[in-house]
Coordinates of C-alpha atoms in Angstrom, one line a residue:
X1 CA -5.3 -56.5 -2.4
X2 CA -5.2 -53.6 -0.2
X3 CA -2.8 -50.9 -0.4
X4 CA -0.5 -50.3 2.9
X5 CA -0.7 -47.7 5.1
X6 CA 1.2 -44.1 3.8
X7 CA 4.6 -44.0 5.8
X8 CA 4.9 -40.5 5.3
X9 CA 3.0 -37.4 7.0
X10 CA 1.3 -34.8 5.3
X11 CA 0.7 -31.2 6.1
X12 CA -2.1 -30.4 4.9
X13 CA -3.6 -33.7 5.1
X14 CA -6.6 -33.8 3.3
X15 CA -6.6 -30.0 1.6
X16 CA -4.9 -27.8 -0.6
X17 CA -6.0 -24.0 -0.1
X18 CA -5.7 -21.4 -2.8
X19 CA -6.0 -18.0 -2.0
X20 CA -6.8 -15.7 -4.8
X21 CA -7.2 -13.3 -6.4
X22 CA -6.5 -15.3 -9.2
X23 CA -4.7 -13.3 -11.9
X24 CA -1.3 -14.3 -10.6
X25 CA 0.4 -17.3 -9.6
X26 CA -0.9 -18.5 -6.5
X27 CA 1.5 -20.3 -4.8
X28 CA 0.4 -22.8 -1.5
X29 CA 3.3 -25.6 0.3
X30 CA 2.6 -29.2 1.4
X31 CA 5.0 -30.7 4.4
X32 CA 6.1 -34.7 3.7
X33 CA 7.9 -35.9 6.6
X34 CA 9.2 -39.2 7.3
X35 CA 9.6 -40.5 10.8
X36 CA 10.2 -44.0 9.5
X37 CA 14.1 -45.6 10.0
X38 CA 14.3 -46.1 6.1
X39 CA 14.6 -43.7 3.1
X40 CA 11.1 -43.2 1.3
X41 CA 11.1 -42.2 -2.8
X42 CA 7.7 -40.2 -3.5
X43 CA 6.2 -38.8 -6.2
X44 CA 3.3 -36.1 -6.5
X45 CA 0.8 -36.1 -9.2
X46 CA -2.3 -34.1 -10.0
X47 CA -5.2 -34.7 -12.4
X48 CA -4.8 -30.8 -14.1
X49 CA -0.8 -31.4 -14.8
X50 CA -1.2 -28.0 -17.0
X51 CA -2.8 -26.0 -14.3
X52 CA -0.2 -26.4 -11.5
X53 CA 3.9 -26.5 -11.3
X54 CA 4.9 -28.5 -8.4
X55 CA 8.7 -28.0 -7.0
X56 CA 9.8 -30.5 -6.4
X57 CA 7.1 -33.3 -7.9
X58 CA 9.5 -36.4 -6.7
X59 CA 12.8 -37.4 -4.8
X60 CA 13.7 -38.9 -1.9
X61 CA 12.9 -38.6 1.8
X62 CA 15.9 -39.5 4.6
X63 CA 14.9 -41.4 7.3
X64 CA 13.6 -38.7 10.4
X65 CA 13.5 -35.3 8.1
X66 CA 11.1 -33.9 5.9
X67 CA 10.7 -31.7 2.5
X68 CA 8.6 -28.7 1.5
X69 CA 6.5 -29.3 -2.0
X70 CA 5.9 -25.7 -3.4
X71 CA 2.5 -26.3 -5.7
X72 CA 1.9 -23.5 -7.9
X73 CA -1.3 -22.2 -9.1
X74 CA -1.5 -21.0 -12.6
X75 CA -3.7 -17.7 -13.6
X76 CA -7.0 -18.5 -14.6
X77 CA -9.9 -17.0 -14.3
X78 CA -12.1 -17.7 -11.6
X79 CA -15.9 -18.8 -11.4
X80 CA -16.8 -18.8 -7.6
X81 CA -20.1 -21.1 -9.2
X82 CA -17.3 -24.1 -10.2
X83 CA -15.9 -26.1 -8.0
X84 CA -12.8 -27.2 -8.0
X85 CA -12.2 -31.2 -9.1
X86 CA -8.6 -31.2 -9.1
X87 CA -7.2 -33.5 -6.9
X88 CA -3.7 -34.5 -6.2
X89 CA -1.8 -37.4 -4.7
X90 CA 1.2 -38.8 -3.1
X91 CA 2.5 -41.1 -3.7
X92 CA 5.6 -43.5 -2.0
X93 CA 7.8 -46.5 -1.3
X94 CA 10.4 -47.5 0.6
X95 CA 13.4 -47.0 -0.8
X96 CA 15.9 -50.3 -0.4
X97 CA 19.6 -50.1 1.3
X98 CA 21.4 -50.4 -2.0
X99 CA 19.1 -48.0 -4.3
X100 CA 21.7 -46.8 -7.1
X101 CA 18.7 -45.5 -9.4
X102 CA 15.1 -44.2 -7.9
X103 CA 13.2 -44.8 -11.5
X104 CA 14.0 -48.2 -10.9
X105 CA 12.6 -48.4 -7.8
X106 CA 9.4 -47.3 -9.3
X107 CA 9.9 -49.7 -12.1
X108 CA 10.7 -52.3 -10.0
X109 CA 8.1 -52.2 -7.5
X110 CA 4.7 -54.2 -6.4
X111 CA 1.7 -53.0 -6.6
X112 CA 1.2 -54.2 -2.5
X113 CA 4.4 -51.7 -1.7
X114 CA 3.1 -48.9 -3.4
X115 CA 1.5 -46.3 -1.0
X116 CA -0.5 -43.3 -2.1
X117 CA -2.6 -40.2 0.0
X118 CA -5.1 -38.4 -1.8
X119 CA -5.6 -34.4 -1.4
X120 CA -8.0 -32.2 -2.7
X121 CA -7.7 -28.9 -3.9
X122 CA -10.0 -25.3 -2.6
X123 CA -10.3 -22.2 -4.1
X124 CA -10.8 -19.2 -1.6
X125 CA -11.3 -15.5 -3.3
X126 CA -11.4 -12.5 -0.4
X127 CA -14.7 -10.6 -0.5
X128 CA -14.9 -7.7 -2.1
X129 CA -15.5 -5.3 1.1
X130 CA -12.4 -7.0 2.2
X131 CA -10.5 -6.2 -0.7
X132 CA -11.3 -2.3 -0.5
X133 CA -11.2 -2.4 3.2
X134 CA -7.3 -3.7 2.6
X135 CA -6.3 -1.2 -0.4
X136 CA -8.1 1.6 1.9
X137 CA -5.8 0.6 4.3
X138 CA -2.6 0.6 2.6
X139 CA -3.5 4.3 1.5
X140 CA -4.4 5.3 5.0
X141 CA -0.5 4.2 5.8
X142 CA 0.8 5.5 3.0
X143 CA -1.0 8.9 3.7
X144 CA 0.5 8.8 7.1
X145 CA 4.3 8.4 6.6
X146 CA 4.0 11.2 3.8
X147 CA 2.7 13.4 6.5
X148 CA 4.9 12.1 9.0
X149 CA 8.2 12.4 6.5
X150 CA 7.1 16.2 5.6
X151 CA 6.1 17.3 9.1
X152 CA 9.9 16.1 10.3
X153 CA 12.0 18.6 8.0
X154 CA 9.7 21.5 8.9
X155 CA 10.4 20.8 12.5
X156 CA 14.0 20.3 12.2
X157 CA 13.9 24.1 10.1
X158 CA 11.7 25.4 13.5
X159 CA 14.9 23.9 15.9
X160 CA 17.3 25.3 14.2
X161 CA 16.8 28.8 15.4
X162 CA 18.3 30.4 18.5
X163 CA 16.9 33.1 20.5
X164 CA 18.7 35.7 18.6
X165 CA 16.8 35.2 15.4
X166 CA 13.7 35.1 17.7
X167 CA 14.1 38.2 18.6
X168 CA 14.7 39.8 15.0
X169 CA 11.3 37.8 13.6
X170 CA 9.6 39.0 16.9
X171 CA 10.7 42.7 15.9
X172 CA 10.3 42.8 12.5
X173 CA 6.5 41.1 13.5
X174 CA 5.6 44.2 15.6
X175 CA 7.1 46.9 13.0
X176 CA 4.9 45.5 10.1
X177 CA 2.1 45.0 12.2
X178 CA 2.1 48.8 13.1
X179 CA 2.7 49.4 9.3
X180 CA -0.3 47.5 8.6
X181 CA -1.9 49.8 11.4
X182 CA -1.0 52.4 9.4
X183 CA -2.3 51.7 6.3
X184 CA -5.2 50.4 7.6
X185 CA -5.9 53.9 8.5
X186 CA -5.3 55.3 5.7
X187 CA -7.0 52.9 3.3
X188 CA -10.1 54.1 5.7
X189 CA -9.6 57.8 4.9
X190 CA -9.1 57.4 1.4
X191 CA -12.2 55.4 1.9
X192 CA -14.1 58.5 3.4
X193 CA -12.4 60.9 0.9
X194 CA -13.9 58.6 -2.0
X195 CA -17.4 58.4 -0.4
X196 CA -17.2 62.3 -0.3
X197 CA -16.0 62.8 -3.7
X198 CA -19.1 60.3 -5.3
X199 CA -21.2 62.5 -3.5
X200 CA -20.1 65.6 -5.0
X201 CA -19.8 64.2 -8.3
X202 CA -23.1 66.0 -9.9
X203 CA -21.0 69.4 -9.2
X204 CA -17.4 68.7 -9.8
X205 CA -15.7 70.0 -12.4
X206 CA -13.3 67.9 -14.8
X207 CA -10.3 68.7 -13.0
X208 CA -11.8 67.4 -9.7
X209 CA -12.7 64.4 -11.7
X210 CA -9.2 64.1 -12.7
X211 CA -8.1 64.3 -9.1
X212 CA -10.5 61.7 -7.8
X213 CA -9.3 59.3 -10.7
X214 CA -5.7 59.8 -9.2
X215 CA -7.0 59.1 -5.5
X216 CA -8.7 55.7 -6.5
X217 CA -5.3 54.8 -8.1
X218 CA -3.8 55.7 -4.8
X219 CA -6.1 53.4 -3.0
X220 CA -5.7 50.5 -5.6
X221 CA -2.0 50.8 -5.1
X222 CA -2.2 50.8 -1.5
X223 CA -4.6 48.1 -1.0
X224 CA -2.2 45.9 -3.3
X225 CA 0.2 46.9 -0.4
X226 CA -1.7 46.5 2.4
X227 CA -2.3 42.4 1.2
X228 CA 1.1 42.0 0.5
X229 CA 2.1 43.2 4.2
X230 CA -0.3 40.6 5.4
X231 CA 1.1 37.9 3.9
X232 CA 4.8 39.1 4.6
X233 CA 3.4 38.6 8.4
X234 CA 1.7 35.5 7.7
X235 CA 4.9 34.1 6.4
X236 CA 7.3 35.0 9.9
X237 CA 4.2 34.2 12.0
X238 CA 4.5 31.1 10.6
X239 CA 8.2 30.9 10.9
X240 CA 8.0 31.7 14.4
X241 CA 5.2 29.0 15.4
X242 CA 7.6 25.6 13.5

């Protein structure tokens, strides 16, 4: 004898999806509705009972609403070369006026009131050029609000000053820019002096030597001064500019 048609609706009705990667619970939802007048028990079973939690797996159905099944995916590891041969299935009954106990109902009922709908289940794992493409993209956002959360504070530093402190950065800029002038100059003539000296130095006597030694420490020191003035101006430039 044939089976009667399934009252209820399903959403999907034919497939489950599963969308990996795998190495987590995978969790997808199936919609049973009832538009019928009467309150409909179901049940929902699967062939691999160890590979899936389904909440909730039975219960009943009020007449014009519907319930979400949550079917949930264990981890396993995945062969794309398998295919899946789990199936599941729902199955129902109409439930009657004075139903005190639902495993009764079950008990109780004929094969010709049973009705059942059949689903199959599919395994979809993203590509891997998808998968990089999405973790590239996370860091690409992630880059971005860093930059955008560190650029804010050094404008907010640039607002805060008023023309007043403007005008001291703008002054102390021009005085060590002329100091730099300065000892550009004479890092130049101390260059000249030692180019003179080295080509004197097959008729010098020890004490020029000894002079000469003191110059190049004079130059040392002043270099050592000259880069520390540059990056003194650097700094306020900088200042100035956020």
């Amino acid at each position: 004898m044939a089976r009667p048609e399934q009252v209820l609706l399903l959403e999907p009705q034919h497939e489950l999806k599963f969308r990996g990667p795998f190495s987590d619970v995978v969790t997808t939802y199936l919609k049973l509705s009832n538009p019928t007048d009467r309150n409909v028990c179901f049940k929902v079973k699967t062939t691999a009972p160890r590979r899936y939690c389904v909440r909730p797996n039975s219960g009943i159905i009020d007449a014009g609403t519907s319930i979400n099944v949550s079917v949930m995916l264990q981890p396993f590891d995945y062969d794309p070369n398998e295919k899946s041969k789990h199936k599941f299935m729902v199955q129902s009954v109409l439930a009657p006026p004075d139903m005190t106990d639902m495993e009764g109902v079950w008990k109780e009922a004929k094969p010709d009131e049973l009705m059942d709908s059949k689903l199959r289940c599919a395994f979809d794992l993203p590509a891997e050029n998808e998968k990089t493409h999405d973790m590239e993209s996370n860091k690409m956002s992630s880059s971005s609000l860093k930059s955008d959360s560190s650029a804010q504070p050094m404008k907010a530093m640039g607002s805060t000053l008023d023309d007043g402190e403007v005008k001291k950065i703008m002054e102390e800029c021009k005085r060590l820019q002329m100091e730099a002038q300065r000892l550009r100059e004479e890092n130049k003539q101390i260059r000249e002096d030692d180019g003179l000296r080295m080509r004197k130095s097959n008729v010098m006597s020890p004490q020029h030597s000894s002079l000469g030694m003191k110059k190049e420490e004079g130059w040392s020191v002043r270099t050592v001064a000259l880069i520390v003035l540059f990056f003194a101006v650097g700094v306020i430039v900088g200042k100035l500019v956020l």
